[in-house]
mmCIF file of N, CA and C in Angstrom:
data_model
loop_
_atom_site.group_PDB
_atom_site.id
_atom_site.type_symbol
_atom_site.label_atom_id
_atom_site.label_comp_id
_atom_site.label_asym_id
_atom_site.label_seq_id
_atom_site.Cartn_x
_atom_site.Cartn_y
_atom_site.Cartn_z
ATOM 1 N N UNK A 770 0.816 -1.186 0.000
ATOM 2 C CA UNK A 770 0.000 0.000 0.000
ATOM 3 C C UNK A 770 0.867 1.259 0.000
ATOM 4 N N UNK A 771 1.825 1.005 0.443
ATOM 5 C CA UNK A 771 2.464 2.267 0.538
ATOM 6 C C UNK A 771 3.177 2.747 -0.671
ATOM 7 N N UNK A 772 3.931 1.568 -1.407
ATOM 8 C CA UNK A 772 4.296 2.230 -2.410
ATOM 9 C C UNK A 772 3.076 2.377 -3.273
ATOM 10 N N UNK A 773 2.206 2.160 -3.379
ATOM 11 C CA UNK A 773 1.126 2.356 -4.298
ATOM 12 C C UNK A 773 0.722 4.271 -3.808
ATOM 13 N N UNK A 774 1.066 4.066 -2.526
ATOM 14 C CA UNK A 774 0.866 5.408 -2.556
ATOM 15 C C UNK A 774 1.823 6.693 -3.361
ATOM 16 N N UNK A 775 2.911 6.131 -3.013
ATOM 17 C CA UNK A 775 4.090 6.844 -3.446
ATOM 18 C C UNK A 775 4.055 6.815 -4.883
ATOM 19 N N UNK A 776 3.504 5.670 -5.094
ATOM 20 C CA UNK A 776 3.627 5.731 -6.785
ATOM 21 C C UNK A 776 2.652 6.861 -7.221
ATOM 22 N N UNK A 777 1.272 7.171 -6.495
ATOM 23 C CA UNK A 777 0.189 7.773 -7.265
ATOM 24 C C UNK A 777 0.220 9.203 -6.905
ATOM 25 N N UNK A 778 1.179 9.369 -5.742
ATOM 26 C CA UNK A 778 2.111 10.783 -5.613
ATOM 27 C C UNK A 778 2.755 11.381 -6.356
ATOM 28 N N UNK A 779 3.366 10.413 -6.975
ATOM 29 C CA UNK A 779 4.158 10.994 -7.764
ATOM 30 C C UNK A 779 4.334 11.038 -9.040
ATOM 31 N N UNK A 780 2.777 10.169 -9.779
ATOM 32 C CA UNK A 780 3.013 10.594 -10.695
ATOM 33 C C UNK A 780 1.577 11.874 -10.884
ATOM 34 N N UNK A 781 1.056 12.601 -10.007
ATOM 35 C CA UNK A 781 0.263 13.664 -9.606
ATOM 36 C C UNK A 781 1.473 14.754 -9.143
ATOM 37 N N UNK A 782 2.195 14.199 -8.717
ATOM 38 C CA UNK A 782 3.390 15.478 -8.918
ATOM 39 C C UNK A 782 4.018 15.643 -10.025
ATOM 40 N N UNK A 783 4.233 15.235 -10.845
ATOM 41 C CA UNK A 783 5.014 15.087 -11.989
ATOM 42 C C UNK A 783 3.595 15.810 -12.978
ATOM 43 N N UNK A 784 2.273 15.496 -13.385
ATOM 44 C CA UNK A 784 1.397 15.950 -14.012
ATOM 45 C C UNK A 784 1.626 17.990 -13.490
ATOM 46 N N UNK A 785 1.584 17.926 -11.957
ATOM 47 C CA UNK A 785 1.321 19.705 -11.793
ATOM 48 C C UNK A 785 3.064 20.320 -12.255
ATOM 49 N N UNK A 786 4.066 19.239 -11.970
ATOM 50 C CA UNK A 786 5.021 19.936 -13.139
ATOM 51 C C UNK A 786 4.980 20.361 -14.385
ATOM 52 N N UNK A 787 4.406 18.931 -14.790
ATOM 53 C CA UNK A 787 4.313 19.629 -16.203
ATOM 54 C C UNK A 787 3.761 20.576 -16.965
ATOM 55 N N UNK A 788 2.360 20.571 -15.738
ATOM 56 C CA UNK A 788 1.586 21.373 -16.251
ATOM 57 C C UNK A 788 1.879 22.780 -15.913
ATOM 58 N N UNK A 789 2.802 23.195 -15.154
ATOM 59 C CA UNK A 789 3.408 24.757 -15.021
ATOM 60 C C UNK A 789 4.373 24.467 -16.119
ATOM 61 N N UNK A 790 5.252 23.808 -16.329
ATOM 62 C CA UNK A 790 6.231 23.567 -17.630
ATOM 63 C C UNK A 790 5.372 24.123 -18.599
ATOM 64 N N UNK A 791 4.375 23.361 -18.862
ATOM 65 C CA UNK A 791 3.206 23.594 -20.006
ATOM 66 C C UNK A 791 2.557 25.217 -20.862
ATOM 67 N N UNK A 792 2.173 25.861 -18.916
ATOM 68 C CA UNK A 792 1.816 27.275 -19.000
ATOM 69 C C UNK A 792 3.436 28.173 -18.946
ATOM 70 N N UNK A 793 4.213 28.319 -18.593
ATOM 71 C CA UNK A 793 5.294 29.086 -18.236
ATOM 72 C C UNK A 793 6.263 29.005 -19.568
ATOM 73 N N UNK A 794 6.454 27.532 -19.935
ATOM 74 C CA UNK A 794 7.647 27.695 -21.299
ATOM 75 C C UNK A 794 6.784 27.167 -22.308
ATOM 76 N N UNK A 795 5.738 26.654 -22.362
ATOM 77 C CA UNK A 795 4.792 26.122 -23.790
ATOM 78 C C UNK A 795 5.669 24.643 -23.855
ATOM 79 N N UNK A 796 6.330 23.502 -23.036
ATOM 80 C CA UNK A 796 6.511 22.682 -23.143
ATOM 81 C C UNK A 796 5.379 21.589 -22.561
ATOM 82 N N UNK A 797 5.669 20.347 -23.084
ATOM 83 C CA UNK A 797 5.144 18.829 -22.738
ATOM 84 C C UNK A 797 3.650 19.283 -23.326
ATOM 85 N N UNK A 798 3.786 19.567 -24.103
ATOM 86 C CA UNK A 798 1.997 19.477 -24.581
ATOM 87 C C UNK A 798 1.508 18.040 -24.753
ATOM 88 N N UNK A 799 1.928 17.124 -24.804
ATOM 89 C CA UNK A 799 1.609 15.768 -25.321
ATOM 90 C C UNK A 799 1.311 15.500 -23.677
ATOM 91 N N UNK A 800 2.271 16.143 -23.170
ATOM 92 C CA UNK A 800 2.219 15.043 -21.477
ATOM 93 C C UNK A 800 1.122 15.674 -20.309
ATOM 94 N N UNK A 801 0.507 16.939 -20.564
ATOM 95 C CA UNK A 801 -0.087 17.603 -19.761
ATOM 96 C C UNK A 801 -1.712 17.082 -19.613
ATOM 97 N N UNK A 802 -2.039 16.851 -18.887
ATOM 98 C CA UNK A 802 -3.080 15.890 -18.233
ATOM 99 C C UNK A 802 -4.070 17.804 -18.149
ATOM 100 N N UNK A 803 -3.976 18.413 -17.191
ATOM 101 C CA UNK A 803 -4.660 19.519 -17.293
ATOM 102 C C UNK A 803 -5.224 20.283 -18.270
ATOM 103 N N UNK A 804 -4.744 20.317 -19.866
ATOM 104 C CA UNK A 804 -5.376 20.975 -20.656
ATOM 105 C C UNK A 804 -6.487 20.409 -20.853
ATOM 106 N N UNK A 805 -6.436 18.945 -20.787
ATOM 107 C CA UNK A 805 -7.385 18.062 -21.468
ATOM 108 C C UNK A 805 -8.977 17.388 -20.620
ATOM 109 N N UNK A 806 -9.160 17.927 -19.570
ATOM 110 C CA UNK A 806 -10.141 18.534 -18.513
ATOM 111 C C UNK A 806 -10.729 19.796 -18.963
ATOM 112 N N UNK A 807 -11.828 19.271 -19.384
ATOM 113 C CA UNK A 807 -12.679 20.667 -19.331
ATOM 114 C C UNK A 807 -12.933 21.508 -18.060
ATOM 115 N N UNK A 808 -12.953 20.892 -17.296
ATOM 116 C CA UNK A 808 -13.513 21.821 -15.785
ATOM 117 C C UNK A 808 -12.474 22.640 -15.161
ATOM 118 N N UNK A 809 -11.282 22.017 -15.626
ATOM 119 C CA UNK A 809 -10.287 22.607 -15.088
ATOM 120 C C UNK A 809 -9.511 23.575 -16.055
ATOM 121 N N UNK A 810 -9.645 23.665 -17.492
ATOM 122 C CA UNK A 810 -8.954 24.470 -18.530
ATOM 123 C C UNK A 810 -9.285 25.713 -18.695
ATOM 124 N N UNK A 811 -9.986 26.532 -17.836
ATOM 125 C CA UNK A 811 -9.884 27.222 -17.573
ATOM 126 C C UNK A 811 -9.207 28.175 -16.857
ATOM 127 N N UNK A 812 -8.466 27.331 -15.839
ATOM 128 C CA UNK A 812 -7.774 27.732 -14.715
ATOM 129 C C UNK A 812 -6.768 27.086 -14.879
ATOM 130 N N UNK A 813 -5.695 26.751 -15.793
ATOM 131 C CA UNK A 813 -5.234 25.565 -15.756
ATOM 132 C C UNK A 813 -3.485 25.733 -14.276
ATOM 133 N N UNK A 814 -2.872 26.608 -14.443
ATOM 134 C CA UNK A 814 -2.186 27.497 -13.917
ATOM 135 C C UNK A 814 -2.258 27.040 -11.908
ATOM 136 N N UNK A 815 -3.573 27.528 -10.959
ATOM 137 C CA UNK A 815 -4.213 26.904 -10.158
ATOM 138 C C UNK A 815 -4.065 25.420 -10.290
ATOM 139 N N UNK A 816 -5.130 24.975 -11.334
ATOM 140 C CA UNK A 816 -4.652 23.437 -11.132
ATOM 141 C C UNK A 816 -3.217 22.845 -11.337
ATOM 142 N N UNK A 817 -2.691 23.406 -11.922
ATOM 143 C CA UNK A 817 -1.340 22.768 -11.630
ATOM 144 C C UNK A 817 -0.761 22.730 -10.519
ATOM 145 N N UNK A 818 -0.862 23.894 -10.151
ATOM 146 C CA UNK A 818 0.000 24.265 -8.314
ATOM 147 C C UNK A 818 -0.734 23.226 -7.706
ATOM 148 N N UNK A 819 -1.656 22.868 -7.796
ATOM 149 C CA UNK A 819 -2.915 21.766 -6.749
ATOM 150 C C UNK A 819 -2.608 20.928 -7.085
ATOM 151 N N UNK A 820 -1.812 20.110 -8.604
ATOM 152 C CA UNK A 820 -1.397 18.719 -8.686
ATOM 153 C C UNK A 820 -0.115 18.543 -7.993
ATOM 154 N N UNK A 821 0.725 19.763 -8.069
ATOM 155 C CA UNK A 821 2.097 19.610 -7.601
ATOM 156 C C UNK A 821 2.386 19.488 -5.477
ATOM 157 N N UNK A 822 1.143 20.418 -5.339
ATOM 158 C CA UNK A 822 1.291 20.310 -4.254
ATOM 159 C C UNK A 822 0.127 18.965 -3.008
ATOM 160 N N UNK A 823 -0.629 18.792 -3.937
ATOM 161 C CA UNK A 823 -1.152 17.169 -3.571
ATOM 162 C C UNK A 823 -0.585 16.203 -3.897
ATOM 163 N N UNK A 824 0.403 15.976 -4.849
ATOM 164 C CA UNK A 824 1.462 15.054 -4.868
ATOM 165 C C UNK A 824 2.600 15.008 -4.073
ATOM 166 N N UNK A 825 3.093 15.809 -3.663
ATOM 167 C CA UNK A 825 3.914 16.314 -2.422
ATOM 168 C C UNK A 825 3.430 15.623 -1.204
ATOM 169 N N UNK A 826 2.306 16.352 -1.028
ATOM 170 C CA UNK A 826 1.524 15.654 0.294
ATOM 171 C C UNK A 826 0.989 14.387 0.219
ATOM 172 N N UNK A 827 1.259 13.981 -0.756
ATOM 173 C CA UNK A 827 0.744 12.235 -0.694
ATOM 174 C C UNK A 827 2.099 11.192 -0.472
ATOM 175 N N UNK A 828 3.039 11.959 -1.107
ATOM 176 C CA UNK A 828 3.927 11.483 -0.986
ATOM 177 C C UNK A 828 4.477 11.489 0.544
ATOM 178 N N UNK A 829 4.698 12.671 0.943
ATOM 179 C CA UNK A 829 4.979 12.433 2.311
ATOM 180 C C UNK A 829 4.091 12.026 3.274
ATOM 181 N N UNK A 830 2.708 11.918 2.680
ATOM 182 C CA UNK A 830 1.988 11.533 4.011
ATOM 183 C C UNK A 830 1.916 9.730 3.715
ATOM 184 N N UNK A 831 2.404 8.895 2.391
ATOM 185 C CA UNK A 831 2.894 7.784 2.352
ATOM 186 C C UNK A 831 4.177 7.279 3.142
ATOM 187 N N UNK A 832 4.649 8.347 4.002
ATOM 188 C CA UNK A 832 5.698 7.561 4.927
ATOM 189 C C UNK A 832 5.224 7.498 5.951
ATOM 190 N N UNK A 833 3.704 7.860 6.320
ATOM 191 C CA UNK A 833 3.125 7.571 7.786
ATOM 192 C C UNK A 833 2.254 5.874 7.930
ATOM 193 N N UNK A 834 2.649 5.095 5.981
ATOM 194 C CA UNK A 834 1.642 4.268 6.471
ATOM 195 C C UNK A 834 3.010 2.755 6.375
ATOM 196 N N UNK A 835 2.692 2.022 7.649
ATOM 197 C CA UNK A 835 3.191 1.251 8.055
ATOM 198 C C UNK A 835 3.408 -0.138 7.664
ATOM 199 N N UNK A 836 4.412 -0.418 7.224
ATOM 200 C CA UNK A 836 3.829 -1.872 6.341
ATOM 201 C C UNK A 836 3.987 -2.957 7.439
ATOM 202 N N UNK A 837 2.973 -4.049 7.266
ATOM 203 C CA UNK A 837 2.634 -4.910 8.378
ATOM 204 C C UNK A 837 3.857 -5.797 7.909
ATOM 205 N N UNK A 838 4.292 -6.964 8.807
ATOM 206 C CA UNK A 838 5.313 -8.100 8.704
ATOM 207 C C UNK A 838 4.187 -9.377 7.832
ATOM 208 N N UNK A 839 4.793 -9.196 6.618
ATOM 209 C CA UNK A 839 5.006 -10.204 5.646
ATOM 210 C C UNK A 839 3.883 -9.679 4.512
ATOM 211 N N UNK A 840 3.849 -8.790 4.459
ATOM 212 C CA UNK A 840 3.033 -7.907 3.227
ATOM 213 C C UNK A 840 3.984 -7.310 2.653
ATOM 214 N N UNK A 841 3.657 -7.352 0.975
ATOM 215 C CA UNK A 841 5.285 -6.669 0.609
ATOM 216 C C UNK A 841 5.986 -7.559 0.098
ATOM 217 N N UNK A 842 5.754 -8.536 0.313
ATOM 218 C CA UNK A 842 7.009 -9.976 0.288
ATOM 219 C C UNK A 842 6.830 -10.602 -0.933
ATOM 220 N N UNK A 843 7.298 -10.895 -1.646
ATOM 221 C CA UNK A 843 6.939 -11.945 -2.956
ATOM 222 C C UNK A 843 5.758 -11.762 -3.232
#
């Protein structure tokens, strides 16, 4: 569970990168998850800061979860 967390952290951090990459230098157009949301393409700028910084916090709040003895294993 935990790396599943870390994994879905980070790749929600990596989307609000790109997506300031996206607005700031006109790069990763192929990779930007935010343009392609209607609800959010408006604002896209906001939502990015909100992917970058909920991926952050998922990520670190994935080192509070504890892996039990013998989960994980093979």
């Amino acid at each position: 569970m935990k790396k599943l967390c870390e994994t879905v952290g980070f790749l929600v951090f990596v989307q609000g990168v790109t997506g300031l990459l996206h607005e700031w230098l006109d790069w990763f157009r192929f990779f930007d998850l935010v343009q392609r949301l209607p609800f959010v393409a408006e604002y896209p700028l906001f939502a990015s800061i909100v992917l970058l910084v909920t991926g952050a916090g998922v990520m670190v709040a994935s080192d509070a979860i504890k892996e039990r003895p013998g989960q994980g294993e093979g």
